PDB file of C-alpha atoms and ligand atoms in Angstrom:
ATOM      1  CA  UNK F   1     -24.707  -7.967  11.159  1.00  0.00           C
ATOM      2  CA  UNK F   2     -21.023  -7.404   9.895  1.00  0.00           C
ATOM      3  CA  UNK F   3     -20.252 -10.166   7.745  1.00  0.00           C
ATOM      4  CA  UNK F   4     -16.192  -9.359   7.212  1.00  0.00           C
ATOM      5  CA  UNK F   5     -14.375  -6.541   6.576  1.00  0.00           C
ATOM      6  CA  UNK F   6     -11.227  -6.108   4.253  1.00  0.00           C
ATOM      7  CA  UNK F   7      -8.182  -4.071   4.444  1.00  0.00           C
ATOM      8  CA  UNK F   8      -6.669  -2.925   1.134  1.00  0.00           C
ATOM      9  CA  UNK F   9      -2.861  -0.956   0.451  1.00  0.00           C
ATOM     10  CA  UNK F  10      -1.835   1.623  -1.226  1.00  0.00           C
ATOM     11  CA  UNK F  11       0.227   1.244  -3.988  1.00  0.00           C
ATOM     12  CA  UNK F  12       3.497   3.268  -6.207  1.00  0.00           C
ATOM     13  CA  UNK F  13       2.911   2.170  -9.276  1.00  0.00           C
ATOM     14  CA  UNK F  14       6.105   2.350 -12.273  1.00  0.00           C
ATOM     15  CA  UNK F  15       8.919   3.366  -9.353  1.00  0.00           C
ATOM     16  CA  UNK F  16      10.916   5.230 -12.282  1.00  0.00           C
ATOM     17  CA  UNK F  17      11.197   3.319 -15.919  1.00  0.00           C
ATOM     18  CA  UNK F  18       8.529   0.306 -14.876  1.00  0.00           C
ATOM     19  CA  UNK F  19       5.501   2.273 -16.940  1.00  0.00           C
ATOM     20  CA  UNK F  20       2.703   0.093 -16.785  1.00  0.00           C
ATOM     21  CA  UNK F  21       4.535  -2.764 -15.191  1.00  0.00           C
ATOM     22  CA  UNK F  22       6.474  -2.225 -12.019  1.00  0.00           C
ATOM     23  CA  UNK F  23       4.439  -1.385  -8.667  1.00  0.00           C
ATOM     24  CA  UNK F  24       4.525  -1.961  -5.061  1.00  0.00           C
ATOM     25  CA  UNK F  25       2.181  -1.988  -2.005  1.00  0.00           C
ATOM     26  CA  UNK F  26       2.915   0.376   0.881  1.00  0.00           C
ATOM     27  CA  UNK F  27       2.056   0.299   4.541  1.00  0.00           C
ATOM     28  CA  UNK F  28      -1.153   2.867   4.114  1.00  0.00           C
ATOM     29  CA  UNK F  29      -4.509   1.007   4.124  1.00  0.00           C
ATOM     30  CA  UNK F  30      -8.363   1.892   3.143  1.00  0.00           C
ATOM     31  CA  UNK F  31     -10.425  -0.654   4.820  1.00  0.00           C
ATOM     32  CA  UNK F  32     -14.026  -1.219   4.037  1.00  0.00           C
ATOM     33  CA  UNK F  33     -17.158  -3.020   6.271  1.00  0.00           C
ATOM     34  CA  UNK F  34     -19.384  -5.239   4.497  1.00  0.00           C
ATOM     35  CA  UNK F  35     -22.578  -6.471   6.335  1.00  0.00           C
ATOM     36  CA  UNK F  36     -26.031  -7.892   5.732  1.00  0.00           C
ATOM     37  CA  UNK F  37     -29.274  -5.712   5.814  1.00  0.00           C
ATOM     38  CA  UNK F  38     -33.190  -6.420   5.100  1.00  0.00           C
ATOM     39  CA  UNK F  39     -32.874  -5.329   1.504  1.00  0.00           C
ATOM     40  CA  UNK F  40     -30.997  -3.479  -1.768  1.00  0.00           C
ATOM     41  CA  UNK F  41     -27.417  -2.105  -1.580  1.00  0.00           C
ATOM     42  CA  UNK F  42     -26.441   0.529   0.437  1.00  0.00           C
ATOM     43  CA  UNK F  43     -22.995   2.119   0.237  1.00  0.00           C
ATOM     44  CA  UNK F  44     -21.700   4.596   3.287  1.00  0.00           C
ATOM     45  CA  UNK F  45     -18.702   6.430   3.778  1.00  0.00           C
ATOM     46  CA  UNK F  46     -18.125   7.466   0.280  1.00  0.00           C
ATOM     47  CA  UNK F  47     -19.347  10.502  -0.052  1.00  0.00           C
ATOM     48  CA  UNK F  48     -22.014  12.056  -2.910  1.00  0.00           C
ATOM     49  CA  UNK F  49     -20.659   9.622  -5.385  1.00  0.00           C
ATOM     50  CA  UNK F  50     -23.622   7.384  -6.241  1.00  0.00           C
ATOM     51  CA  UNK F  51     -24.257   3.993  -6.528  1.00  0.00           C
ATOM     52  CA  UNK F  52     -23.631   3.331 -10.027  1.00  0.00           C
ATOM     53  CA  UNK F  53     -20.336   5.702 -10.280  1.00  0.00           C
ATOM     54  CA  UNK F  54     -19.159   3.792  -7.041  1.00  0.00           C
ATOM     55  CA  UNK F  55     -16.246   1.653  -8.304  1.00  0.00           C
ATOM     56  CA  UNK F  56     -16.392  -0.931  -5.275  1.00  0.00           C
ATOM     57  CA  UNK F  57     -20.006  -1.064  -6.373  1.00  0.00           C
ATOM     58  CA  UNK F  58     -18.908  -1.201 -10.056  1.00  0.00           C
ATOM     59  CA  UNK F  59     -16.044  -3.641  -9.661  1.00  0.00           C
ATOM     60  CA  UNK F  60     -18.167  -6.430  -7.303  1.00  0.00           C
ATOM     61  CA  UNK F  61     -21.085  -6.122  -9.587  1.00  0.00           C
ATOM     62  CA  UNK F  62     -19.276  -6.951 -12.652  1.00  0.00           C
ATOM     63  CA  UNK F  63     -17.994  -9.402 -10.640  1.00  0.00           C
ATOM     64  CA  UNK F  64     -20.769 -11.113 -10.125  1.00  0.00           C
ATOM     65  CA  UNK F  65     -22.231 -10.466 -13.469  1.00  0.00           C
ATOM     66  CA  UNK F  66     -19.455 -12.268 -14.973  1.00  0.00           C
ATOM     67  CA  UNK F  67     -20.351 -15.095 -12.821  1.00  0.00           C
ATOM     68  CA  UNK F  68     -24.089 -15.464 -13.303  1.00  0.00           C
ATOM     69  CA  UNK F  69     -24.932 -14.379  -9.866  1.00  0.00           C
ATOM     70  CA  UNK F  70     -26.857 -11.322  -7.789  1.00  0.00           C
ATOM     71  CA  UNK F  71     -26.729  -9.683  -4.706  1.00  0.00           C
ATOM     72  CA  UNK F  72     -29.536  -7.965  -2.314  1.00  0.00           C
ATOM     73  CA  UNK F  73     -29.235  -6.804   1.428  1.00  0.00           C
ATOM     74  CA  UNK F  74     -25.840  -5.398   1.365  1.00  0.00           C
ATOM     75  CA  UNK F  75     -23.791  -2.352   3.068  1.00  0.00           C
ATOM     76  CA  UNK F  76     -20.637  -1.705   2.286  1.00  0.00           C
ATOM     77  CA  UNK F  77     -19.263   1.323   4.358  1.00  0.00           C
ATOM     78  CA  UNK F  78     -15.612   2.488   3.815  1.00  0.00           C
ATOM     79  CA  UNK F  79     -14.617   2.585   7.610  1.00  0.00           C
ATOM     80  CA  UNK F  80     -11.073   4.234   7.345  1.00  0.00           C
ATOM     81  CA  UNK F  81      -9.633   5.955   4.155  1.00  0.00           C
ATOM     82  CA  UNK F  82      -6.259   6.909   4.430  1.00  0.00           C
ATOM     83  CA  UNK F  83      -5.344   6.878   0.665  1.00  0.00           C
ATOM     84  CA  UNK F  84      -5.901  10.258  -0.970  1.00  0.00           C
ATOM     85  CA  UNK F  85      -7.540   9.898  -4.420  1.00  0.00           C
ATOM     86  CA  UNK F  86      -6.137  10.812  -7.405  1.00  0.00           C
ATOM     87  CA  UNK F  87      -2.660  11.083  -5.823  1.00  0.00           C
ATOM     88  CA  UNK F  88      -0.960   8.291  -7.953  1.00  0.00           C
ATOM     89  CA  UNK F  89      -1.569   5.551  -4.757  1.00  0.00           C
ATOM     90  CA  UNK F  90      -3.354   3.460  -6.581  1.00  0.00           C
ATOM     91  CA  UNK F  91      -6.654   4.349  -4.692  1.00  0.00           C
ATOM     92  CA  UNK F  92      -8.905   3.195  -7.853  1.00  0.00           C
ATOM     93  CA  UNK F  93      -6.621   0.230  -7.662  1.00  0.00           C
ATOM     94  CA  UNK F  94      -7.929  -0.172  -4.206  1.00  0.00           C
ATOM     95  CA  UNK F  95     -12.403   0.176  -5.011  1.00  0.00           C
ATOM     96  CA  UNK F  96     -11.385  -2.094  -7.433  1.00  0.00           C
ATOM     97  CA  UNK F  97     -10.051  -4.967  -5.627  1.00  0.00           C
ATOM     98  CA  UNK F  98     -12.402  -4.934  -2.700  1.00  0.00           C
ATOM     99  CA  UNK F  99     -15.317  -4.703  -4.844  1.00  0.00           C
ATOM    100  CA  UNK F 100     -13.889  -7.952  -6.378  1.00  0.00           C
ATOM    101  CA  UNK F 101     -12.962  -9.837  -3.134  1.00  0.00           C
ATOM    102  CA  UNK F 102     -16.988  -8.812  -1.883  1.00  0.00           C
ATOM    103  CA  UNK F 103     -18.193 -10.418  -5.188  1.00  0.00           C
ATOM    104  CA  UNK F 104     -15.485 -13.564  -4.396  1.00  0.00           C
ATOM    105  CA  UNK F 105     -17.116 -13.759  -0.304  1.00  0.00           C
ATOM    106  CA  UNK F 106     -20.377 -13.879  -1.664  1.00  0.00           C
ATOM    107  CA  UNK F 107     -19.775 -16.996  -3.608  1.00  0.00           C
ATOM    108  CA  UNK F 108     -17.505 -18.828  -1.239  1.00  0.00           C
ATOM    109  CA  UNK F 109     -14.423 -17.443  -2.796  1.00  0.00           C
ATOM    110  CA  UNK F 110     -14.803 -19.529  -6.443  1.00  0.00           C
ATOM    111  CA  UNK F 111     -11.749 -17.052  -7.372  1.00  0.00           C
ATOM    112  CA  UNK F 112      -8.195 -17.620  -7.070  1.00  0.00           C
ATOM    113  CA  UNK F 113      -5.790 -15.006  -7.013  1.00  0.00           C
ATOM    114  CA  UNK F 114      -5.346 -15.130 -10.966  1.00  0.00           C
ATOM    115  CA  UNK F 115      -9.117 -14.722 -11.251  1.00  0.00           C
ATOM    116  CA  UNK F 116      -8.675 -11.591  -8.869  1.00  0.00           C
ATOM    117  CA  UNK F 117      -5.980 -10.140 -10.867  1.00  0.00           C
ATOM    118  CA  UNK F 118      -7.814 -10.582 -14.606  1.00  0.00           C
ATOM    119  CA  UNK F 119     -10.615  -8.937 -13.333  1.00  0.00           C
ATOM    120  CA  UNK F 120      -9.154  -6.305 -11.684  1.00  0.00           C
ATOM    121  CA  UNK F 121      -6.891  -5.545 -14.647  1.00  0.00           C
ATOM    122  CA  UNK F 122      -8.758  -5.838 -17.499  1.00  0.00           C
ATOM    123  CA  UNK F 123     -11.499  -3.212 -15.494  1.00  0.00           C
ATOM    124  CA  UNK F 124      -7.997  -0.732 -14.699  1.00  0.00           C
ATOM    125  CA  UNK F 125      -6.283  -1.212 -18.080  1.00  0.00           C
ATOM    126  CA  UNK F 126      -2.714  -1.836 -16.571  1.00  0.00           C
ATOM    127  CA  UNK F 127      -1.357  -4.524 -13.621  1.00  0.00           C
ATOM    128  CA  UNK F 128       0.901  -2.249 -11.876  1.00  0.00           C
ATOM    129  CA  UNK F 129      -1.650  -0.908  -9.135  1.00  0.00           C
ATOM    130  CA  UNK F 130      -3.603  -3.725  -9.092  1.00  0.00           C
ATOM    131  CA  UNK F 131      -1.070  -6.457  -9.059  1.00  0.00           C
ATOM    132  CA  UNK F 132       0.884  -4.950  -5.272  1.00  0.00           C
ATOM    133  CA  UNK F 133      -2.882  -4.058  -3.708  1.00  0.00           C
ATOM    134  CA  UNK F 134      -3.985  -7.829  -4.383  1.00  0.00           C
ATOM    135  CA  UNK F 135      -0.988  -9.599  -3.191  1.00  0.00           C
ATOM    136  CA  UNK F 136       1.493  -7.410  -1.364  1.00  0.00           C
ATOM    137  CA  UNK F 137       5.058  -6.563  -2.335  1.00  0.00           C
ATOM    138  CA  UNK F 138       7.085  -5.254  -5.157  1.00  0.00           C
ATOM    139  CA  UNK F 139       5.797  -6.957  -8.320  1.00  0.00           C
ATOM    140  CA  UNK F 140       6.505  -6.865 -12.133  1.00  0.00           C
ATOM    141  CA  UNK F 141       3.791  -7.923 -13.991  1.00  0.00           C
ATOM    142  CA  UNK F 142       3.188  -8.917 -17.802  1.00  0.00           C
ATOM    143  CA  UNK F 143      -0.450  -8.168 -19.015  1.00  0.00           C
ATOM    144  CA  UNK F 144      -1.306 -10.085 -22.275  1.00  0.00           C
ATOM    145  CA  UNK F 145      -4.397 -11.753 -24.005  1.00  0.00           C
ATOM    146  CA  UNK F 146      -6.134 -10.763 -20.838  1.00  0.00           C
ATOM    147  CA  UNK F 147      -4.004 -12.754 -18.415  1.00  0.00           C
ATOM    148  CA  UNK F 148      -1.627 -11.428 -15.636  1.00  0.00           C
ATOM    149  CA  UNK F 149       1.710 -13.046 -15.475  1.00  0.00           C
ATOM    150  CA  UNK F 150       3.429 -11.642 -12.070  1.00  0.00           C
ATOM    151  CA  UNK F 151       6.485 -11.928 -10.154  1.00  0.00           C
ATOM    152  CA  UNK F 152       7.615 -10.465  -6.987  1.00  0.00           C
ATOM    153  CA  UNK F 153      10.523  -8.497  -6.546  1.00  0.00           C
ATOM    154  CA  UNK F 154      12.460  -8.796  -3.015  1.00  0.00           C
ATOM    155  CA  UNK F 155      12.512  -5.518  -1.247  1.00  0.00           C
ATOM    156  CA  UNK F 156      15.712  -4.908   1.758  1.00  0.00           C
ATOM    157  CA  UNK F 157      13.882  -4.781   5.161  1.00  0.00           C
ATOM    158  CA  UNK F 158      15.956  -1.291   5.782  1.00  0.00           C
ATOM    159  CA  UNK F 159      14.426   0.736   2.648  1.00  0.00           C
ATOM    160  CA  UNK F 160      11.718   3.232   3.621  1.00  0.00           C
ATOM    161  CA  UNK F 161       9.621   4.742   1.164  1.00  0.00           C
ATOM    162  CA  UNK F 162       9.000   7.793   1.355  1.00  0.00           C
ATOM    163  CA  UNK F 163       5.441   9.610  -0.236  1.00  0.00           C
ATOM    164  CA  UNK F 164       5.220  13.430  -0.177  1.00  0.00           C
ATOM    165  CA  UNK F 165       1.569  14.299  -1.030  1.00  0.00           C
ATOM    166  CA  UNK F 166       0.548  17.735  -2.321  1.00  0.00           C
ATOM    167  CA  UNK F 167      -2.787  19.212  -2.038  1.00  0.00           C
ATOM    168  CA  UNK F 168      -3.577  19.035  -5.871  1.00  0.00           C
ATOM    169  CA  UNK F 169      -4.862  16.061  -8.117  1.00  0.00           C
ATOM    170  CA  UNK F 170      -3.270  14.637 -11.220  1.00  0.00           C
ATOM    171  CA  UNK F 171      -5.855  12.750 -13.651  1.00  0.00           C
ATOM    172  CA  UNK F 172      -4.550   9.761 -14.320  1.00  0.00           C
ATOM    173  CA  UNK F 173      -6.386   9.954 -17.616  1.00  0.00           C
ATOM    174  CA  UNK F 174      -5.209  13.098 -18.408  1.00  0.00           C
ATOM    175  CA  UNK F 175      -1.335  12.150 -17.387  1.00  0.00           C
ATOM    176  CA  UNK F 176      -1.490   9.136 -19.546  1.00  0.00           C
ATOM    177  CA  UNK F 177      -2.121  11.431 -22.498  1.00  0.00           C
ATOM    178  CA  UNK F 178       0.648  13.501 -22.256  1.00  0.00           C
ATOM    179  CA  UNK F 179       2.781  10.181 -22.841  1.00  0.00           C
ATOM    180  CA  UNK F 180       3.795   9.932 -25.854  1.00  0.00           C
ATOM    181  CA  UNK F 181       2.740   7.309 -28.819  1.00  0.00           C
ATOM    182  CA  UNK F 182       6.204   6.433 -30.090  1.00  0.00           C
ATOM    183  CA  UNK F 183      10.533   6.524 -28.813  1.00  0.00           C
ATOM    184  CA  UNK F 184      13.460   6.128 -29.993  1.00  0.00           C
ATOM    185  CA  UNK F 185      15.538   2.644 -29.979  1.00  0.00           C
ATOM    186  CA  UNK F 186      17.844   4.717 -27.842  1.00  0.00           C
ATOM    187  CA  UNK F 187      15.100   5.716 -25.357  1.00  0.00           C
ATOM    188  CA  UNK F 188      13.706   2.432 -24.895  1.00  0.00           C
ATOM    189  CA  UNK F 189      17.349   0.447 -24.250  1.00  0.00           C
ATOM    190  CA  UNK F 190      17.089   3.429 -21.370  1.00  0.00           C
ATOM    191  CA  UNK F 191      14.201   2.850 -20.224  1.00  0.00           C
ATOM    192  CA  UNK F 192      14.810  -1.352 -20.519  1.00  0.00           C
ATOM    193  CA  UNK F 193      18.695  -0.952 -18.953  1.00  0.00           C
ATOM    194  CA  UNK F 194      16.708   0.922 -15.921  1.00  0.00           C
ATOM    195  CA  UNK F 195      14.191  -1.496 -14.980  1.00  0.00           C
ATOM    196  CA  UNK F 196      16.528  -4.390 -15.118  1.00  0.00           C
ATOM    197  CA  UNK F 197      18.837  -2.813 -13.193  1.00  0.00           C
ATOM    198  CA  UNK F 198      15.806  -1.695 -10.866  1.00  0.00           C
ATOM    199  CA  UNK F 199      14.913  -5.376 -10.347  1.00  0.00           C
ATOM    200  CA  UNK F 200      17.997  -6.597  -9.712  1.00  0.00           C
ATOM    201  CA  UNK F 201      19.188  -4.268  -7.511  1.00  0.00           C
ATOM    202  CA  UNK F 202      16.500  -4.295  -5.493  1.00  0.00           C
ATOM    203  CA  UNK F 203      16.387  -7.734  -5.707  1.00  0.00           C
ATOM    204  CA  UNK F 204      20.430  -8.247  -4.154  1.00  0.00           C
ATOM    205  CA  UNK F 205      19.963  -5.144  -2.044  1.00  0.00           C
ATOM    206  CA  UNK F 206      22.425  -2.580  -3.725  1.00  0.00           C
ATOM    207  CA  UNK F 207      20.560   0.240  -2.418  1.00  0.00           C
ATOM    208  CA  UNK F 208      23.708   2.463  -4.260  1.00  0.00           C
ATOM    209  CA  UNK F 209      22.446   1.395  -7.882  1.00  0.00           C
ATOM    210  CA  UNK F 210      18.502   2.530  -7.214  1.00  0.00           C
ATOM    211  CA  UNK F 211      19.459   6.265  -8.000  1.00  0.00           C
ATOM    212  CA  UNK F 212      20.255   5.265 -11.616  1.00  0.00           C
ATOM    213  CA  UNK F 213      17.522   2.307 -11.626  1.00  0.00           C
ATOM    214  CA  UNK F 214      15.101   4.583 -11.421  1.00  0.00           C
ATOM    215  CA  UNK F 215      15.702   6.889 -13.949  1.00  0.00           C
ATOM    216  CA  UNK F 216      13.038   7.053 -16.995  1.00  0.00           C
ATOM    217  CA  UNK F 217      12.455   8.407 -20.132  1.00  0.00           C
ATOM    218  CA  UNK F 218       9.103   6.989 -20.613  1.00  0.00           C
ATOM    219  CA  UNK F 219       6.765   8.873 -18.982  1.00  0.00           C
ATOM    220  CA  UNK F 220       8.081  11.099 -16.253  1.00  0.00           C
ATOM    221  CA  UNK F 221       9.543  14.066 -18.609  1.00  0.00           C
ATOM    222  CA  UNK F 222       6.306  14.289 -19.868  1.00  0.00           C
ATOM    223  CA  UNK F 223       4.581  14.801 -16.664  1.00  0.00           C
ATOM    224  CA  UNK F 224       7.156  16.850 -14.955  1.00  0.00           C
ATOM    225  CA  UNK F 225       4.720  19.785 -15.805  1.00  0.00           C
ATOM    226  CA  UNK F 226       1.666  18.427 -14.076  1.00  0.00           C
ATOM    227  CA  UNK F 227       3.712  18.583 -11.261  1.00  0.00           C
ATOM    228  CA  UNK F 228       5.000  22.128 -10.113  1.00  0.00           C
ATOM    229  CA  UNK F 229       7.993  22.108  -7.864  1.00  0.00           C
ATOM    230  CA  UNK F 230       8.687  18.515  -8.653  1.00  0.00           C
ATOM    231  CA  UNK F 231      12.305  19.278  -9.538  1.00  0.00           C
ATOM    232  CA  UNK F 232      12.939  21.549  -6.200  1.00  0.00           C
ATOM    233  CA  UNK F 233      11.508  18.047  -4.623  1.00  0.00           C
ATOM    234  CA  UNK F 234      13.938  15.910  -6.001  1.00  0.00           C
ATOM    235  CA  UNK F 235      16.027  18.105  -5.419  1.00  0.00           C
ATOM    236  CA  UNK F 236      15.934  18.536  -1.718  1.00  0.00           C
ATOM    237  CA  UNK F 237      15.454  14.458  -1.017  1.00  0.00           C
ATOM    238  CA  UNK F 238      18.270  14.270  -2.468  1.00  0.00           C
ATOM    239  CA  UNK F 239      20.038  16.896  -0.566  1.00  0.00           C
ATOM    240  CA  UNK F 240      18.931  15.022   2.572  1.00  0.00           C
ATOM    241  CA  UNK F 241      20.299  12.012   1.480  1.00  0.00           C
ATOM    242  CA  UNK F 242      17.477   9.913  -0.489  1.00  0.00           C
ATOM    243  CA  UNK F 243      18.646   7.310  -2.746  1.00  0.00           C
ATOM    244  CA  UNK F 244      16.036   7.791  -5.527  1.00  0.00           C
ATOM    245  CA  UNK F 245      13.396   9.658  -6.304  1.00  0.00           C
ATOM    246  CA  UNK F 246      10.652   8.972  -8.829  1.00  0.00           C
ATOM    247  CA  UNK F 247       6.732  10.200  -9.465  1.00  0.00           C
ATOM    248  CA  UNK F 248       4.328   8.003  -7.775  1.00  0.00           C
ATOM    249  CA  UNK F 249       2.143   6.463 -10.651  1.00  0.00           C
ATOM    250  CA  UNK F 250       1.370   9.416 -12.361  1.00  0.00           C
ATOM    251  CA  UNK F 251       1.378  11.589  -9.909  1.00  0.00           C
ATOM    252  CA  UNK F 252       0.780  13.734  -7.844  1.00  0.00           C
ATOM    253  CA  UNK F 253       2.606  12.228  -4.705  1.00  0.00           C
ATOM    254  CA  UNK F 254       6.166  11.859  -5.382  1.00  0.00           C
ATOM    255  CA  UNK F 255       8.162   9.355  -3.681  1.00  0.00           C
ATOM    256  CA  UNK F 256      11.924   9.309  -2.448  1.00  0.00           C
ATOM    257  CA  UNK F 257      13.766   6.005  -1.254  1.00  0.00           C
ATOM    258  CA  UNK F 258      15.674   6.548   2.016  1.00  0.00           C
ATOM    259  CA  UNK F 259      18.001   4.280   4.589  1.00  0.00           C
ATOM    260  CA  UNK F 260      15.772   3.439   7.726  1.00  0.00           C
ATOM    261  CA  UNK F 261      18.575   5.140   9.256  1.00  0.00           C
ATOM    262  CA  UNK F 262      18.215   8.531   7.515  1.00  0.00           C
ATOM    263  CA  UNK F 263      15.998   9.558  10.876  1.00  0.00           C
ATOM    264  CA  UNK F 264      16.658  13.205  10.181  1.00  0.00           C
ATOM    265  CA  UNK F 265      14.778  13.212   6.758  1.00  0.00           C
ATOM    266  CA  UNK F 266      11.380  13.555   7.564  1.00  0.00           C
ATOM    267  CA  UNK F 267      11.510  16.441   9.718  1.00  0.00           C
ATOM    268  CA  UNK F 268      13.967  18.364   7.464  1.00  0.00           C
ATOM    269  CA  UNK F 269      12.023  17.592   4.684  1.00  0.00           C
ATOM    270  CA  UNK F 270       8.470  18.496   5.944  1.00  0.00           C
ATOM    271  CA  UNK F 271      10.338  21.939   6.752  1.00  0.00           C
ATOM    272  CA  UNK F 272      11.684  21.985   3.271  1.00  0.00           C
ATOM    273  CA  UNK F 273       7.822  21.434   2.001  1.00  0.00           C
ATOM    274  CA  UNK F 274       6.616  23.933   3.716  1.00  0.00           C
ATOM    275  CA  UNK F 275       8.572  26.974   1.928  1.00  0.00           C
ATOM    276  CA  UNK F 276       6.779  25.596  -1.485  1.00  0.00           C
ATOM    277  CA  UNK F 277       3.306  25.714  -2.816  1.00  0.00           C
ATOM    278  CA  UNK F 278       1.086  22.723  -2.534  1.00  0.00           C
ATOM    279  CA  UNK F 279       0.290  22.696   1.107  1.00  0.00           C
ATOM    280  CA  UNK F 280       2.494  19.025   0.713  1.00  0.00           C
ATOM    281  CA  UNK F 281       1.756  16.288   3.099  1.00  0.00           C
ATOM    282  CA  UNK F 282       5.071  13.656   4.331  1.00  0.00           C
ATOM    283  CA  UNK F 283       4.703  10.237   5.248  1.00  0.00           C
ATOM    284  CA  UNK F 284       7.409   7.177   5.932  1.00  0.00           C
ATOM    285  CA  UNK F 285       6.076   3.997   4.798  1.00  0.00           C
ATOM    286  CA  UNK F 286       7.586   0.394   4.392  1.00  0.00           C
ATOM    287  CA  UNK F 287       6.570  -1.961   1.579  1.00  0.00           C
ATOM    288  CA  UNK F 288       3.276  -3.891   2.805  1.00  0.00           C
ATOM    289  CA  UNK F 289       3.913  -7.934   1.627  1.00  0.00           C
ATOM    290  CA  UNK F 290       0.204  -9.051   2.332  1.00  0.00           C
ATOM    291  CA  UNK F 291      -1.846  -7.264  -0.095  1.00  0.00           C
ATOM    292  CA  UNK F 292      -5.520  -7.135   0.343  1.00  0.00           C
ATOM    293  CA  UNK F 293      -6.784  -9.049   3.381  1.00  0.00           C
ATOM    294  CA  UNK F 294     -10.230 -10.322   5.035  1.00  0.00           C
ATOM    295  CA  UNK F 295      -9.963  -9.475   8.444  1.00  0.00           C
TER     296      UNK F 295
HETATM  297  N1  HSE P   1       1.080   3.009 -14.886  1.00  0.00           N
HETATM  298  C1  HSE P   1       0.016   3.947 -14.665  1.00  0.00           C
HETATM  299  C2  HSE P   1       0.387   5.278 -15.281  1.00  0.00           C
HETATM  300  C3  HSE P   1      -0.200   4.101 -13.199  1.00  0.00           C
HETATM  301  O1  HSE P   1       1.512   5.705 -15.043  1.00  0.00           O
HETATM  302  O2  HSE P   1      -0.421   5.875 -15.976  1.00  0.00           O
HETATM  303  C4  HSE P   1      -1.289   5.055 -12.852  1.00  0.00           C
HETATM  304  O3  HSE P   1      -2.454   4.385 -12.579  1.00  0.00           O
END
């Protein structure tokens, strides 16, 4: 008997200089099934992984743990998956917040939205991912004595986002690594000028600032190399009339910012891919403002 199912988003976590705190929710869903059966937990649709490596598993299970409670006679079957892993679209993000929204169902939703969110941080490590796939939008978030402090960020109805996915993974675990441990005063007034200038300008619509915004000295230098052709990426978008482009968490889809009305970019750009290595994949997305979802 199907009980509910939920529909999750992707996410772009740090758009630029927002490391760790800027994120938003895209129009690109996973959606998972969750019914009753006779006995145990079963889990279908996601591949050889088992059980206890099964972070939808892991996530509703600590869940519940936290809460005293236990579950038996349950499937959960990921019906469509349409967010690559290990892209930097916050796929992880997305296990992790159904998992936790299962746990909530099967105690007559005890947990409000900040529940959701200290749960689902404290198991990723950082809000940005988390933050967008729970409750839709553009959000900056503040993660501190295990709490998440959030804020949404208003995003113009005309922006399209676009994600250009290659073939090959980037850890995140690996690509936080390569970050370094320490910056200059000089680099962090960057990094701070950029997201504040992010926020506003997306906030008041000045699409002709986001180029700028979204610079970073953070992260992104450092992970250029995981990335081959990323420059010759940038590049073109912004050839073809883009008005930022920035890695896509960390990597490896990158993401460009275009005018709704920039109709000729996809095509020319899926015909600029194709003369690279990666075997890249294009796709126009909005920003999704629901977030996770019972449906
Ligand atoms: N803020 C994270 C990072 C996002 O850049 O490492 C990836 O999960």
């Amino acid at each position: 008997m199907s009980m509910f199912k939920i529909k999750v988003p992707a996410t772009t976590a740090n758009m630029g200089p927002g490391y760790d705190v800027l994120g938003m929710a895209l129009t690109l869903y996973n959606e998972f099934e969750v019914e009753k059966i006779a006995k145990g937990i079963e889990t279908v649709g996601f591949g050889l992984i088992p059980l206890e490596e099964n972070l939808v598993y892991i996530a509703m299970k600590k869940t519940l743990d936290l809460h005293g409670k236990k579950v038996n006679g349950l499937k959960i079957t990921a019906k469509k998956i349409d967010i690559p892993m290990s892209r930097g679209l916050g796929s992880s993000a997305t296990c992790i917040v159904v998992g936790i929204m299962i746990a909530n169902k099967l105690m007559n939703n005890i947990l409000n939205k900040e529940d959701i969110l200290r749960i689902g941080t404290e198991m990723e490590g950082h809000p940005d991912n988390i933050v967008p796939a729970a409750i839709g939008g553009m959000c900056a978030s503040i993660y501190e004595n295990n709490e998440v402090i959030y804020s949404k960020v208003n995003v113009a109805n005309n922006l399209r986002f676009v994600v250009m996915i290659p073939d090959f993974t980037v850890s995140t675990h690996e690509a936080r690594k390569v970050v370094p441990k320490n910056y200059s005063k000089k680099d962090c007034i960057f990094n701070i000028s950029r997201v504040a200038m992010l926020v506003a300008s997306m906030n008041n619509g000045e699409i002709e600032h986001l180029r700028k915004a979204t610079q970073d000295k953070i992260h992104q230098p450092f992970r250029a190399n995981l990335i081959p052709n990323i420059q010759a990426v940038f590049k073109a978008c912004e050839d073809l009339g883009s008005k930022a482009e920035f890695i896509s968490g960390s990597g490896s889809t990158l993401m460009a910012i275009i005018d709704e009305k920039n109709v000729q970019f996809e095509e020319k750009m899926k015909q600029f891919l194709e003369t690279i290595e990666g075997n890249w994949k294009i796709k126009i997305l909005a920003v999704d403002t629901e977030g996770a979802m019972v449906v």
